[in-house]
Amino acid sequence: MKSLVLIGCLSLLMVSKLPAQKVAVVLSGGGAKGIAHVGALKALEENGIPIDAIAGTSMGGVVGGFYAAGYSPQQLEQIVISDEFQDWINGRISKKQRCFLSQQDPTPSWLTLNFRLDSSFNLTSSIANDNSLNFQLATMLAQASQRAGNNFDSLFVPFRTTGSEIFTQELVNLKSGRLNEAVRATMTVPLFYRPIKVNGRYLFDGGIYNNFPIDIALNDFKPDIVIAVNVSDKNFSEYPADKDEQLITQALVYTLFGKADTMQGTDNVIYIHPNMSKFSSLDFLSAPAIKDSGYTATLRMMSKIKSMIQRRVSPDEVQQERVAFLADTLPLVFRRLVLSDFSTGQQSFIRKFFDLEKKSLTLKEISDRYFRLVSEDYFRRIIPGVNYNPSDKSFDFELKNASEGTLRVNPGGVLATRSSFMYLGLSYTRLNRLLTTFSANAYTGGFYKSAQFSTRAYIPTKPYLYIEPVFTINVWDYLDSDDFLVESDIPTILQQIDRKAGLQLGIPAGRKGKWVLQAAYVWNRDMFSNNEAFKATDQLDKLKFEGFRAGLSYEANTLNHPQYPSSGGRTKLALDYVEGVENYLPGSTAATEESRRKFHQWIRFKGSVEEYFNLNKISLGYALEAVFSNQEFFANFQASLLYASAANPFADSRTLFLQNFRANSYALGGLTAIYHFNKRLEFRLAGYTFSPLWKIAEGDRQQALMLKDQFSVSLASTAALVYHTPIGPVSLRFNYYDDRETPFTLMAHLGYLLYNRRSLD
């Protein structure tokens, strides 16, 4: 017995004298494939493998930086599979953070070109908007930076990442400073993300010059063993002949995430190669599967890892150390707003907006104000930051002005088998004591022409609001809207011009909605035939309406697309008062030769709601709309239809004059079913019913009659194949309308069928 005790004591003594192995983990770049690093870290911790230091480049630097900041593999797992992560990476502001007040009406633009108005008049562009990404990195890593005193050796584990300085072609080893800036620099893919300055130099993705920084880990950490996880050996094992035309547009990304050097320090380096053959560098939607691939590959190497690394640290011990590190961090309480490179007037606007002069703000309050601010396009170039103040143990929230592209050019349009048009939008924004956007757009086509001018001025009051004068002119020629796929036997002889000059006041209704109070002067001209058979010698009836409108509306919108949505919802309520004078001059097709002048006034209430629900590959939606009005009839049947409210159930309904879907008061309801082949391609079926409260009928002398005792229902249905592209939908749709002139329509189009609002809409 004594011998056994002696042997045990000697064994413990020998183990205690073994040198403690220092283990460093190195994570390669690889874009979306770098999500596999999360699974690798999870497998290492679960098996008690110590991680004494970590280094990474590009996505490896992102994962490594968060781990060094005290985030556990389980927390990282929840981050990378979240919808919010997809928004950060792809340059979107999440639905929860968007401010609807700042959103302009959707347009048929294809892209946005931003110009910097200086002497060089440079075009500045990056694919992704980084407002959300920069804010999340700054706030999520600020406390770790504070705890470490901006020294990466004092983080939860020592950390290294790299950036590429392209002017001198130098690889920069980032070992101190603000952690969020280092992480942001190492993932800056040229042209996709704009570069930021770190220590006075613009840095790009570290993978440009070193995609696998094993050498930095060996030199800086002096580890006994390196565990190196490489997800970037090859983009494809064989040449992708079947899709090389599509992939060539992403060549720059594949160049950056190219083959990594796996021959560095082979004596004490354990290589892990997750199987990335099914994934690309841009495949962020496959995050759960990519993460699992890294976990599985690490488990397969665990026997070798354990044979080379005898030291163990249990998951509980690691978590205790993590908790101890985080216990010394301070809560994110912001007491100062620090503004850089803004003029005095600009600073006045932003300080009033944040209201941080007399009280401190929590992270939630700062987040709410920040995302309201960057919902306005002018602020898409500002750079947020968080700085710790040891004097009062609080944080400063920083905003740096890097505004470029204050002049925006939006070309666009619609290519269609019916009613094609081209579109051009221009806007210029300036910030002083007010944020003011000057906008203009123009449409040109056979069926539709339009021009609009507006000036929107945001005022940093409580509540935040805007004032916007708007002038719009629309020209509609229904005779020129014929479909060359399906020819109509009954042409619509109708030309309309509507104009509006008004003033709008916008007030937020929470984050997702707004109230709009408006008043406008309107003057319209309509020319139409009362008969289907129209000769060249006939004269059209002429109708002019000139007057005033005022109203209050509420709108909330979270739809994922302005047309053909499949998720989110929209609610709109509007109460309007309209008054004006009708001047009617009959043409040769009129039943009377007497002109007419009459004063009209009416009140109209309109409410609509639309919502969609996702069920895996199927989405279901419903839409309801109701209009109630005391509007009287105009000079004759055709004129009364022109000024009745119109229901437009489908995207192309505005290109048709649908008599059976017009009434002064009506109810509309519909259901939509959508099958998603993939995230872009879908098949849609929809059906609607329209029921007027009182149907408008034509009398024997072309007068308008109200059929109060007759219940009427009109049906509309559609089947559409839709492919969503970055410039708008590509759609082929077959419609049925319960309408004598156009019962069946077949239409193909590329782009959004969106128009400026009519004067009485």
PDB file of N, CA and C in Angstrom, residues 2 72 113 235 308-309 348 433 450 469 507 604 659:
ATOM      1  N   LYS A   2       1.894   1.253   0.851  1.00  0.00           N
ATOM      2  CA  LYS A   2       2.804   2.399   0.930  1.00  0.00           C
ATOM      3  C   LYS A   2       3.495   2.625  -0.402  1.00  0.00           C
ATOM      4  N   SER A  72     -18.540  33.763 -25.563  1.00  0.00           N
ATOM      5  CA  SER A  72     -18.368  32.311 -25.576  1.00  0.00           C
ATOM      6  C   SER A  72     -18.733  31.763 -26.955  1.00  0.00           C
ATOM      7  N   LEU A 113     -26.318  56.118 -57.477  1.00  0.00           N
ATOM      8  CA  LEU A 113     -24.952  56.607 -57.685  1.00  0.00           C
ATOM      9  C   LEU A 113     -24.757  57.813 -56.780  1.00  0.00           C
ATOM     10  N   ASN A 235     -11.471  27.851 -53.569  1.00  0.00           N
ATOM     11  CA  ASN A 235     -12.863  28.243 -53.714  1.00  0.00           C
ATOM     12  C   ASN A 235     -13.680  27.107 -54.307  1.00  0.00           C
ATOM     13  N   MET A 308      -1.125  15.728 -28.697  1.00  0.00           N
ATOM     14  CA  MET A 308      -0.067  16.737 -28.715  1.00  0.00           C
ATOM     15  C   MET A 308      -0.207  17.746 -27.578  1.00  0.00           C
ATOM     16  N   ILE A 309      -1.417  17.884 -27.049  1.00  0.00           N
ATOM     17  CA  ILE A 309      -1.667  18.849 -25.970  1.00  0.00           C
ATOM     18  C   ILE A 309      -2.177  18.081 -24.758  1.00  0.00           C
ATOM     19  N   SER A 348     -25.057  71.488 -34.104  1.00  0.00           N
ATOM     20  CA  SER A 348     -26.270  71.923 -33.422  1.00  0.00           C
ATOM     21  C   SER A 348     -27.434  70.987 -33.724  1.00  0.00           C
ATOM     22  N   ARG A 433     -28.313  73.778 -39.663  1.00  0.00           N
ATOM     23  CA  ARG A 433     -29.168  73.671 -38.482  1.00  0.00           C
ATOM     24  C   ARG A 433     -30.414  72.843 -38.779  1.00  0.00           C
ATOM     25  N   SER A 450     -44.242  62.014 -66.116  1.00  0.00           N
ATOM     26  CA  SER A 450     -44.425  62.690 -64.832  1.00  0.00           C
ATOM     27  C   SER A 450     -43.170  63.463 -64.461  1.00  0.00           C
ATOM     28  N   PRO A 469     -42.670  70.857 -48.948  1.00  0.00           N
ATOM     29  CA  PRO A 469     -43.464  71.306 -50.095  1.00  0.00           C
ATOM     30  C   PRO A 469     -43.215  70.381 -51.293  1.00  0.00           C
ATOM     31  N   ILE A 507     -44.856  63.446 -38.975  1.00  0.00           N
ATOM     32  CA  ILE A 507     -44.585  63.255 -37.557  1.00  0.00           C
ATOM     33  C   ILE A 507     -44.464  61.759 -37.294  1.00  0.00           C
ATOM     34  N   ARG A 604     -63.700  61.975 -47.576  1.00  0.00           N
ATOM     35  CA  ARG A 604     -63.418  60.574 -47.933  1.00  0.00           C
ATOM     36  C   ARG A 604     -62.544  59.941 -46.863  1.00  0.00           C
ATOM     37  N   GLN A 659     -63.437  49.842 -65.154  1.00  0.00           N
ATOM     38  CA  GLN A 659     -64.697  50.463 -64.764  1.00  0.00           C
ATOM     39  C   GLN A 659     -65.352  49.764 -63.585  1.00  0.00           C
TER      40      GLN A 659
END
